PDB file of C-alpha atoms in Angstrom:
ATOM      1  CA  UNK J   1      32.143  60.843 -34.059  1.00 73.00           C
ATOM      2  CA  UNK J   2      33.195  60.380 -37.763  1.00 86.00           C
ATOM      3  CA  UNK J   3      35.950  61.131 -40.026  1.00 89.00           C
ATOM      4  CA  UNK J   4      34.950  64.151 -41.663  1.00 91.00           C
ATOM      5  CA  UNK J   5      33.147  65.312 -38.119  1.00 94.00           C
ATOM      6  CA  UNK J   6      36.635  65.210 -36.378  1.00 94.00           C
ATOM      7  CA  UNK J   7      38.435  66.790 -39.845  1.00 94.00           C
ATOM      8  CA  UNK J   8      36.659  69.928 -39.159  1.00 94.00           C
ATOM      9  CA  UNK J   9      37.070  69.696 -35.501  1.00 95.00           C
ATOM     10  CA  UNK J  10      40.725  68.825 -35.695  1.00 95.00           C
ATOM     11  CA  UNK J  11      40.941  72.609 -37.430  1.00 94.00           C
ATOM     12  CA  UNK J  12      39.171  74.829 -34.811  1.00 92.00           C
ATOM     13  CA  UNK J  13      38.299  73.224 -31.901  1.00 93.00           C
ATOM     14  CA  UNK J  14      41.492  72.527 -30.064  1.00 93.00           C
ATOM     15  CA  UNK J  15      39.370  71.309 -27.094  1.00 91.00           C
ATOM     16  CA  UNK J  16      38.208  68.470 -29.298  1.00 93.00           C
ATOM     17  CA  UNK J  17      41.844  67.149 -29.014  1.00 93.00           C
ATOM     18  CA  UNK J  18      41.762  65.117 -25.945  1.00 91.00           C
ATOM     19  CA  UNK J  19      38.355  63.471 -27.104  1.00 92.00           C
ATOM     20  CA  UNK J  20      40.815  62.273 -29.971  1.00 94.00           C
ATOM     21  CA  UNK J  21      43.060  60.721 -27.634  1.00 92.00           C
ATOM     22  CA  UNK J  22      40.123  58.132 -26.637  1.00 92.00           C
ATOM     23  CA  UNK J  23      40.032  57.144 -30.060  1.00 93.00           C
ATOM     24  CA  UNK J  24      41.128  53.417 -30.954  1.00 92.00           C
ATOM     25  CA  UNK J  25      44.379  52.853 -33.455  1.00 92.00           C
ATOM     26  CA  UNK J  26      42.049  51.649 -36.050  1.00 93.00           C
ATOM     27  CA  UNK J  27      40.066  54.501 -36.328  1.00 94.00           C
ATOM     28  CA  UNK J  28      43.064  56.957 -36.310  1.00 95.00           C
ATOM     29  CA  UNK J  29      44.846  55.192 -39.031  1.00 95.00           C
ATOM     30  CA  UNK J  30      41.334  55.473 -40.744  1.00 95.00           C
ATOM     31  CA  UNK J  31      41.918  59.512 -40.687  1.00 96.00           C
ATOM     32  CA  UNK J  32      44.920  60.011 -41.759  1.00 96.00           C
ATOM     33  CA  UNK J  33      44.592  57.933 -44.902  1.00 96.00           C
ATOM     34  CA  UNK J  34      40.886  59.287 -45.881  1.00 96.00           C
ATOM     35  CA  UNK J  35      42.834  62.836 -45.084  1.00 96.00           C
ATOM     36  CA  UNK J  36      46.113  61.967 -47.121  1.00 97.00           C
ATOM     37  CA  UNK J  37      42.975  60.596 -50.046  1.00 96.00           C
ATOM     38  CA  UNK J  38      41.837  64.051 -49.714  1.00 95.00           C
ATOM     39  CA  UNK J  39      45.054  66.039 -50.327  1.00 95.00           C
ATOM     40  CA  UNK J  40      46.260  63.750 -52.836  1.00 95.00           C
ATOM     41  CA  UNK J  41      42.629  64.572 -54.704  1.00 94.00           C
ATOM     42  CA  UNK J  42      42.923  67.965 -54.562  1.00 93.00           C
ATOM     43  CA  UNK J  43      46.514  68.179 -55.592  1.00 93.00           C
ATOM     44  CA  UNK J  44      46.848  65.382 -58.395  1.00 91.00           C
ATOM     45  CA  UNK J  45      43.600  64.147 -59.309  1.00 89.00           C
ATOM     46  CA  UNK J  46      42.276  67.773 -59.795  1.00 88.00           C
ATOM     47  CA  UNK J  47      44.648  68.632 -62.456  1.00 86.00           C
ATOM     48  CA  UNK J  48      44.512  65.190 -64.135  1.00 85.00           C
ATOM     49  CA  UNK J  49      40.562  65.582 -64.295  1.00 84.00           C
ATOM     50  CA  UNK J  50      41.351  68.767 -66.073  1.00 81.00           C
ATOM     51  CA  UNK J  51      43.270  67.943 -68.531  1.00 77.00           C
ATOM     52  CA  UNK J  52      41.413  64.969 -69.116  1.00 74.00           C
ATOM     53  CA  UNK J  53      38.310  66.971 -69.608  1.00 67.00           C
ATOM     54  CA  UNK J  54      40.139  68.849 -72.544  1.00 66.00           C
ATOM     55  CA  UNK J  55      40.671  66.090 -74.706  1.00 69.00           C
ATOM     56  CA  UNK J  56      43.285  64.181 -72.740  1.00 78.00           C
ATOM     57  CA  UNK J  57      46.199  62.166 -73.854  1.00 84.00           C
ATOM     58  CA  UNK J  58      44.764  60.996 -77.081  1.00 85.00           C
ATOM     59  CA  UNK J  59      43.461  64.194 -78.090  1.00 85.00           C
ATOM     60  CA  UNK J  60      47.418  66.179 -77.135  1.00 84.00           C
ATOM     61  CA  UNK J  61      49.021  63.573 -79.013  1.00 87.00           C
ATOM     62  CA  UNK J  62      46.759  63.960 -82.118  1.00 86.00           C
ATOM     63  CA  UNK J  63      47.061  67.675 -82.165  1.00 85.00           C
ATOM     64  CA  UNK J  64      50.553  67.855 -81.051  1.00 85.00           C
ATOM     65  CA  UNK J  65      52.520  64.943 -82.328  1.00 88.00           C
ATOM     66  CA  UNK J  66      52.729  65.253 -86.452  1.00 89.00           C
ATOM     67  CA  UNK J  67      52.055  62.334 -88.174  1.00 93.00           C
ATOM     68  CA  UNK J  68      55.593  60.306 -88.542  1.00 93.00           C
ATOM     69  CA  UNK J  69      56.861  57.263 -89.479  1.00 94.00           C
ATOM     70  CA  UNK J  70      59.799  54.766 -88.455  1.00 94.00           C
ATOM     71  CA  UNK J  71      60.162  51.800 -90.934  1.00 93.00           C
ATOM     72  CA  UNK J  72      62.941  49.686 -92.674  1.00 90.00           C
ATOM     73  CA  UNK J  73      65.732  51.704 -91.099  1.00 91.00           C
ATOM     74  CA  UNK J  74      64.132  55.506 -91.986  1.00 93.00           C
ATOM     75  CA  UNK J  75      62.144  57.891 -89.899  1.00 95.00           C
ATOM     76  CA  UNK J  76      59.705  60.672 -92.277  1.00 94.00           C
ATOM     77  CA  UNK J  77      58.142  63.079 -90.043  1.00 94.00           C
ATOM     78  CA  UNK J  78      55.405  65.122 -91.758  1.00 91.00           C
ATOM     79  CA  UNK J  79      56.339  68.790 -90.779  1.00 88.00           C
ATOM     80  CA  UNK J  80      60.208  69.748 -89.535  1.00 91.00           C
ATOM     81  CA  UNK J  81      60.423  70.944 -86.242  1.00 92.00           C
ATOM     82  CA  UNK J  82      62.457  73.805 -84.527  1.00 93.00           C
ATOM     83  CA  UNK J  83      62.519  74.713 -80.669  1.00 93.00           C
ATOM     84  CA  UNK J  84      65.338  76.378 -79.049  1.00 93.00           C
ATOM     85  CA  UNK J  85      65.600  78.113 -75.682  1.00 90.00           C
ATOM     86  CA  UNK J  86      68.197  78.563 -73.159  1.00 87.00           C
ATOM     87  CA  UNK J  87      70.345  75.587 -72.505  1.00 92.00           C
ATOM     88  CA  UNK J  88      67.924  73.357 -74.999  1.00 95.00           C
ATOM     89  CA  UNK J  89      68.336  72.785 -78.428  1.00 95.00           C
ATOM     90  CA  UNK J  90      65.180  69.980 -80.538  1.00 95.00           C
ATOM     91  CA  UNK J  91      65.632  69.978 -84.073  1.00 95.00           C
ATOM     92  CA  UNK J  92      63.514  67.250 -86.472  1.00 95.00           C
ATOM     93  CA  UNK J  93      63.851  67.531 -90.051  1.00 94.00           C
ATOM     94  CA  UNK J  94      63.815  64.348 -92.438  1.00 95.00           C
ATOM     95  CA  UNK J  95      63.821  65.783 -95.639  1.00 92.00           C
ATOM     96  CA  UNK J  96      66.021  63.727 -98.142  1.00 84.00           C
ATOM     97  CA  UNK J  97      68.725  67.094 -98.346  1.00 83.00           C
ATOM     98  CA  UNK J  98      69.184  67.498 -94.529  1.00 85.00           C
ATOM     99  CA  UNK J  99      71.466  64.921 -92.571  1.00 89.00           C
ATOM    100  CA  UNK J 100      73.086  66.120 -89.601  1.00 91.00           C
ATOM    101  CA  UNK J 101      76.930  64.936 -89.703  1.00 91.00           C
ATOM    102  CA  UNK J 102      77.736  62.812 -87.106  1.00 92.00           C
ATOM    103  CA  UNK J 103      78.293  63.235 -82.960  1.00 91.00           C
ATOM    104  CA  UNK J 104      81.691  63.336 -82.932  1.00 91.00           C
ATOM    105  CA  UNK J 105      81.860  66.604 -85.951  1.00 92.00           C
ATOM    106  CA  UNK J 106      78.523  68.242 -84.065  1.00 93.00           C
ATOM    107  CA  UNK J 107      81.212  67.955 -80.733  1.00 90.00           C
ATOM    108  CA  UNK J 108      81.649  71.831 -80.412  1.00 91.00           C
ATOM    109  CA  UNK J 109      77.695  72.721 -81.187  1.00 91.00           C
ATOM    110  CA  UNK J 110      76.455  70.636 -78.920  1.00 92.00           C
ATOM    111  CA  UNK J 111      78.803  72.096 -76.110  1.00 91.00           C
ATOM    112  CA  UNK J 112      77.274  75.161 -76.062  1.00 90.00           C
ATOM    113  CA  UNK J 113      73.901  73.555 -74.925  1.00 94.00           C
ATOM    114  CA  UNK J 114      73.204  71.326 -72.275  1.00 93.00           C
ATOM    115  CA  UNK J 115      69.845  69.249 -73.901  1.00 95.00           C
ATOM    116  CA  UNK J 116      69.931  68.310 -77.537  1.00 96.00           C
ATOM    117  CA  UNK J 117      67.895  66.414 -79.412  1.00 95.00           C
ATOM    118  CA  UNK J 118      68.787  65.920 -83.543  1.00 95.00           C
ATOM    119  CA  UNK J 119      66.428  63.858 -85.696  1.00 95.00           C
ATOM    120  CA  UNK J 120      67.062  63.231 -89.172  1.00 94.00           C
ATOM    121  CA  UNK J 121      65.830  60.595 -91.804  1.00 94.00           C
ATOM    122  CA  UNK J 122      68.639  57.576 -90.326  1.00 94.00           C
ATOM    123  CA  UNK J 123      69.584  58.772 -87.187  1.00 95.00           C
ATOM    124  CA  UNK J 124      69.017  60.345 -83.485  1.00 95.00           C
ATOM    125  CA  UNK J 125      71.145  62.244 -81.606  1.00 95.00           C
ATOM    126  CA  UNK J 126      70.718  62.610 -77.824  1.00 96.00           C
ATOM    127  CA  UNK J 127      72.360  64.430 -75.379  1.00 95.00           C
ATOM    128  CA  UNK J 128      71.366  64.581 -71.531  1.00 92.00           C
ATOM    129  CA  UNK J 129      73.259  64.951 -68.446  1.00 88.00           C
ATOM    130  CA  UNK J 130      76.621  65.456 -70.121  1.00 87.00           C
ATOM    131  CA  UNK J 131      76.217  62.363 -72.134  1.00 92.00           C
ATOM    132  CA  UNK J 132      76.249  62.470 -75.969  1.00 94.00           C
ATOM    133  CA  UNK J 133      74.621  58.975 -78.026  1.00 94.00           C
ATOM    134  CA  UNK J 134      74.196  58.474 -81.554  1.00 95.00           C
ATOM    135  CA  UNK J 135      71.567  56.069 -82.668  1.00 94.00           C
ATOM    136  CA  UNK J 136      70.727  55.062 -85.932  1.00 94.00           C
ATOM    137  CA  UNK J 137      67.572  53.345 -87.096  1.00 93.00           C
ATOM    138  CA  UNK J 138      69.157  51.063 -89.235  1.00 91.00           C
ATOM    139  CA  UNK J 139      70.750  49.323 -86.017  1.00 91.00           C
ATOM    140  CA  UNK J 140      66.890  49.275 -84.515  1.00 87.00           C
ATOM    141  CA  UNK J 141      64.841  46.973 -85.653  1.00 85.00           C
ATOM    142  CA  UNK J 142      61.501  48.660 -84.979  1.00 88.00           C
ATOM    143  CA  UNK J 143      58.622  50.051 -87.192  1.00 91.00           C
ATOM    144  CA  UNK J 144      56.699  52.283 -85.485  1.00 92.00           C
ATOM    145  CA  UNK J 145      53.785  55.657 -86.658  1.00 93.00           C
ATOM    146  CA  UNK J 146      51.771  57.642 -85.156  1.00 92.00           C
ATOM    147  CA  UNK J 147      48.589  55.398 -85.756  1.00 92.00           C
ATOM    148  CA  UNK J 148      50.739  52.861 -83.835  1.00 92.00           C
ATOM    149  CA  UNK J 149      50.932  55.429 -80.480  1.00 91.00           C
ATOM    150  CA  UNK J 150      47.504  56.271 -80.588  1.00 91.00           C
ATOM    151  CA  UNK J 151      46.936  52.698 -79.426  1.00 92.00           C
ATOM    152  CA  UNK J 152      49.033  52.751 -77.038  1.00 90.00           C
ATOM    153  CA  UNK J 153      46.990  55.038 -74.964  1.00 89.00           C
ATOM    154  CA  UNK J 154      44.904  52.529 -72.853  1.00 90.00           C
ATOM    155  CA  UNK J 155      48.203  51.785 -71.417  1.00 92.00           C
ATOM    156  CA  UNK J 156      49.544  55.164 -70.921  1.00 89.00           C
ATOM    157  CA  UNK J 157      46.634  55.962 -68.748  1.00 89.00           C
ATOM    158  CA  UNK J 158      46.936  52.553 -67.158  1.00 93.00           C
ATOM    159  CA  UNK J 159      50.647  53.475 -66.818  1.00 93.00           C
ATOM    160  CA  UNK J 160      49.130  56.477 -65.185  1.00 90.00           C
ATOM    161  CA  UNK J 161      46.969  55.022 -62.689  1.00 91.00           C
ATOM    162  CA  UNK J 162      50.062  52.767 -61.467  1.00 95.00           C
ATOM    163  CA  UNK J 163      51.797  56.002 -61.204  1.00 94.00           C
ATOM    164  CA  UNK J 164      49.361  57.598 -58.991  1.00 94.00           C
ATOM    165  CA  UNK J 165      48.673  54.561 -56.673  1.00 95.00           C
ATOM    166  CA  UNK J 166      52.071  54.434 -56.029  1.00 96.00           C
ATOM    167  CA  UNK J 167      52.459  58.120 -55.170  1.00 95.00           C
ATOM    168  CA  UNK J 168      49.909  57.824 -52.998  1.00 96.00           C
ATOM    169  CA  UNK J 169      51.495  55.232 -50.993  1.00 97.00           C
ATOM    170  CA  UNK J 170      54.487  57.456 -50.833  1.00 96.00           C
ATOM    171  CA  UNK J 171      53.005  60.586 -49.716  1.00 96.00           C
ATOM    172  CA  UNK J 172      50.631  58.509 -46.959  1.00 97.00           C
ATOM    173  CA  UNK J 173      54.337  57.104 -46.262  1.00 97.00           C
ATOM    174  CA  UNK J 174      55.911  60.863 -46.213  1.00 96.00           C
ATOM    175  CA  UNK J 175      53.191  61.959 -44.168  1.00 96.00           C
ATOM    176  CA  UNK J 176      53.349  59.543 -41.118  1.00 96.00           C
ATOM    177  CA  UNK J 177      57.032  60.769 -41.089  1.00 96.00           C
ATOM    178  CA  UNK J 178      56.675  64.037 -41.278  1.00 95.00           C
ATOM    179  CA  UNK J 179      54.437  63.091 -38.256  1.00 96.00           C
ATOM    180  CA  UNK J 180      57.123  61.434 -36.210  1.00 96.00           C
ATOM    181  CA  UNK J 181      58.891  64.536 -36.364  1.00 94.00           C
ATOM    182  CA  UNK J 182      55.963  66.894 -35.175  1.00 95.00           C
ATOM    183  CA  UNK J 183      55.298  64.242 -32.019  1.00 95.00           C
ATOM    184  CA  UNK J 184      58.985  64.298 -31.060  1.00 95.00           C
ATOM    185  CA  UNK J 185      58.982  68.151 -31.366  1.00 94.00           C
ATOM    186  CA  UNK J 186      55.571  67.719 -29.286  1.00 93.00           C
ATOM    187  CA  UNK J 187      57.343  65.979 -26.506  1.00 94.00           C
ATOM    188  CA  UNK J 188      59.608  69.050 -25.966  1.00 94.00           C
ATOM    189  CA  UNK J 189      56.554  71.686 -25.907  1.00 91.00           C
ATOM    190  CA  UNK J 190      54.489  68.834 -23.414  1.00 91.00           C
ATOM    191  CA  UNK J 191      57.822  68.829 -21.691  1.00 92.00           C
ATOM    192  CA  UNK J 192      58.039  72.750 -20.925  1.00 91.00           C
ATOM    193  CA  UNK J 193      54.205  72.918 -20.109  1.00 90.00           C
ATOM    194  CA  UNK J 194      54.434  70.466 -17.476  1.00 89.00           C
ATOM    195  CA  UNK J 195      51.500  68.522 -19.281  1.00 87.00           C
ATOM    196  CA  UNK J 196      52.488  64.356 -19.032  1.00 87.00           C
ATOM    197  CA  UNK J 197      51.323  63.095 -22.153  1.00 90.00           C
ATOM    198  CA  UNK J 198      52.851  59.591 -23.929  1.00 92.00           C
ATOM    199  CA  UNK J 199      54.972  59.695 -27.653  1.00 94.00           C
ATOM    200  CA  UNK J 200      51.926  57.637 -28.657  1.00 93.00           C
ATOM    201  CA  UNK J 201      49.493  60.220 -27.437  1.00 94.00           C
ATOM    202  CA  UNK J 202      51.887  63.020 -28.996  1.00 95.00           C
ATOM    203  CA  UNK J 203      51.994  61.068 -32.346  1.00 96.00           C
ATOM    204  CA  UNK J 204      47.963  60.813 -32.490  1.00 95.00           C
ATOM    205  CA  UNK J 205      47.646  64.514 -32.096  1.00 95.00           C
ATOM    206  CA  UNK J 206      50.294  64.969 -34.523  1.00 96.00           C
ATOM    207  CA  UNK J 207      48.251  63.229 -36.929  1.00 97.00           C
ATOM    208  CA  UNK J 208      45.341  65.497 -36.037  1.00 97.00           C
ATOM    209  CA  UNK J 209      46.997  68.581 -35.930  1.00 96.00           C
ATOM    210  CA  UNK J 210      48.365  67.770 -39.874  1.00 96.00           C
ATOM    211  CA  UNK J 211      44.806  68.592 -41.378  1.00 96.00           C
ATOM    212  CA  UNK J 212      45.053  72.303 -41.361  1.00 95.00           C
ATOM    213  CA  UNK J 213      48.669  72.665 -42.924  1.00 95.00           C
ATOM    214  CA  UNK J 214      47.754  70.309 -45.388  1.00 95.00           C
ATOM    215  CA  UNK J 215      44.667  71.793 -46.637  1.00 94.00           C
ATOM    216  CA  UNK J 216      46.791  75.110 -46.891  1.00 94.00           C
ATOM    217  CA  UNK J 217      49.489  73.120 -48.625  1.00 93.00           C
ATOM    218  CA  UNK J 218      47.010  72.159 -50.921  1.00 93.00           C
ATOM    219  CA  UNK J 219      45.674  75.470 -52.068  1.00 92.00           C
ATOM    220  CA  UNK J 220      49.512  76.591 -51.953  1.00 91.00           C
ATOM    221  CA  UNK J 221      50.189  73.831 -54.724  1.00 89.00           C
ATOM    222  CA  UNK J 222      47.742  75.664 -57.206  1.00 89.00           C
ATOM    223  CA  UNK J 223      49.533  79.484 -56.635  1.00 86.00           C
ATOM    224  CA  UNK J 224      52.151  80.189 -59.661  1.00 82.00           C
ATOM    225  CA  UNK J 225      54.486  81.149 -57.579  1.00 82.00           C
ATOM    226  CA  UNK J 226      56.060  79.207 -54.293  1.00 79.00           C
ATOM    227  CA  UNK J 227      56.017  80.447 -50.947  1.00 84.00           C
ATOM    228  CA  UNK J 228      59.431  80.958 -49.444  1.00 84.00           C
ATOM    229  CA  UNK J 229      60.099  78.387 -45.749  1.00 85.00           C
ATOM    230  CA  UNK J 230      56.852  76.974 -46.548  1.00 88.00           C
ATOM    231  CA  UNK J 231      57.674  73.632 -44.590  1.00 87.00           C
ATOM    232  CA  UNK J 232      58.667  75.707 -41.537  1.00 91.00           C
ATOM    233  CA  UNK J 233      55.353  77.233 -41.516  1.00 91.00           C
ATOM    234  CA  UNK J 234      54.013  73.838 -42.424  1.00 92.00           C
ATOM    235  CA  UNK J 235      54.955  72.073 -39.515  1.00 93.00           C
ATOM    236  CA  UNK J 236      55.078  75.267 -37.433  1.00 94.00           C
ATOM    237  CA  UNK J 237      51.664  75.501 -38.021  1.00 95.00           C
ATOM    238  CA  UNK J 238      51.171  71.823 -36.527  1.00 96.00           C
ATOM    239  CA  UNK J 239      52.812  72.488 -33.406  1.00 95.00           C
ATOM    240  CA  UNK J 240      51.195  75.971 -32.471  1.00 96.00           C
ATOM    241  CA  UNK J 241      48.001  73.351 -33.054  1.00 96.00           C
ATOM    242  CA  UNK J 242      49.535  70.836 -30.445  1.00 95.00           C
ATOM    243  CA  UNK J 243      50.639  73.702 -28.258  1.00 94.00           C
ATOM    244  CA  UNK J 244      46.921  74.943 -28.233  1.00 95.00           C
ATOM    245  CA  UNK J 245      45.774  71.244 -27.479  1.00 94.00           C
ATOM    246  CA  UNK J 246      48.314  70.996 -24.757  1.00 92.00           C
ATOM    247  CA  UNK J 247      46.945  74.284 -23.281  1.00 92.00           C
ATOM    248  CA  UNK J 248      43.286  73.199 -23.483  1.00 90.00           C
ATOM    249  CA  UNK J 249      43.704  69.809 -21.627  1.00 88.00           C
ATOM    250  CA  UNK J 250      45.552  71.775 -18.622  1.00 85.00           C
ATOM    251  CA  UNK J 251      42.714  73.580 -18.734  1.00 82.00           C
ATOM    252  CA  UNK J 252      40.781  70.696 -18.615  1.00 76.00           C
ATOM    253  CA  UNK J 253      43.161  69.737 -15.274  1.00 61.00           C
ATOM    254  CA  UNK J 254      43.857  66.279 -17.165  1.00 48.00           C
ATOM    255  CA  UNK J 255      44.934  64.491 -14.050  1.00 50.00           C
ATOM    256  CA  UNK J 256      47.047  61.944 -15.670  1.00 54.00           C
ATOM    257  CA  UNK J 257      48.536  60.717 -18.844  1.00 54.00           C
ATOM    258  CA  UNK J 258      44.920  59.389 -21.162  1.00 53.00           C
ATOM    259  CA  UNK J 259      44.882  55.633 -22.178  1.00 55.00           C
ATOM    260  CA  UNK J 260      45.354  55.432 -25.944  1.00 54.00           C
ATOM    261  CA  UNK J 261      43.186  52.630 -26.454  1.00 53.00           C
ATOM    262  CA  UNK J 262      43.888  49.989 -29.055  1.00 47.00           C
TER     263      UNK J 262
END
């Protein structure tokens, strides 16, 4: 039987579940990372293929950023910029008659936000996390436009595609956990139904019984608003699958505890 056979399977059929138990290690560890490939698609590589397709980074950056430039000690910046809202405060303006004073004088203004961001022609000021710095450009010795970032986008997206191999390791990682705790919560249900079943046996269906939630988690992740104790019904979800399973094999009168073969 393959993957995508026992994907659907793994959803409905619930008497499919001790067939999965004859399956080899291999093979199991072969679903659950073509199923975490699957989620991780839908949920990341969806939205990056969208923005992508609408011009992508080069294109936000050339309608977004305004042209600047950073040289011998003195930033221009084409068009002065103004964005205030709630605790966040971004003001760039580099005309030759507006210089913000210093940190120290700007103390009590920048208490009454928690983000601030000043630019002016010879300096930056930054505050973040309850942490005021001052930088000036003289003390930088960079010269840097927006021509210059524009080239730099082969590496952002290479930047990018480091970024999303390694969160796919970590959800594949997150996901075999979460699994550990849907096998041991498996051994309690297997426990009151009298049904003799092994934490490796458990674990396997726990992998199976993940497909569902996490097809539903994936649609979930595109709604614009969250769903409140979505990782109790989550896992919930898992065990009522194993519980079902469980059911089916007594059904089944399994006489005794299945090899899991390796």
């Amino acid at each position: 039987m393959n993957i995508f056979k026992e994907m659907a399977l793994s959803i409905y059929s619930y008497k499919s579940y001790r067939e999965f138990l004859n399956n080899k290690k291999a093979k199991v560890f072969g679903f659950a990372l073509m199923l975490m490939l699957i989620y991780f698609l839908i949920t990341m590589g969806i939205p990056f293929a969208r923005f992508h397709g609408i011009g992508g980074i080069a294109k936000g950056i050339d309608e977004n950023v305004p042209e600047f430039e950073l040289a011998d000690g003195e930033l221009w910046v084409e068009d002065r910029i103004l964005y205030e809202r709630r605790d966040t405060y971004v003001e760039i303006d580099t005309s030759p008659d507006s210089v913000f004073r210093s940190a120290n004088e700007l103390r009590d203004f920048l208490y009454d936000y928690t983000d601030v961001l000043l630019l002016d022609s010879e300096k930056m000021i930054i505050k973040s996390n309850g942490e005021t710095d001052e930088i000036y450009f003289s003390d930088v010795n960079l010269n840097f436009s927006k021509r210059d970032l524009m080239t730099w986008v082969p590496y952002i997206y290479i930047g990018i595609a480091i970024f999303m191999i390694i969160a796919y390791i970590w959800m594949t990682a997150f996901f075999f956990f979460g699994v550990l705790f849907v096998a041991l919560m498996g051994m309690i249900v297997a426990s009151c139904m009298n049904c003799k079943l092994t934490f490796g046996q458990l674990y396997l269906l726990g992998i199976y019984s993940r497909t569902l939630p996490l097809i539903i988690k994936a649609v979930v992740s595109f709604l614009p608003i969250g769903i409140p104790f979505f990782f109790i019904l989550n896992f919930g979800l898992s065990l009522f699958i194993i519980v079902m399973a469980i059911q089916k094999m007594k059904e089944q009168q399994l006489p005794r505890p299945l090899e899991f073969t390796s």
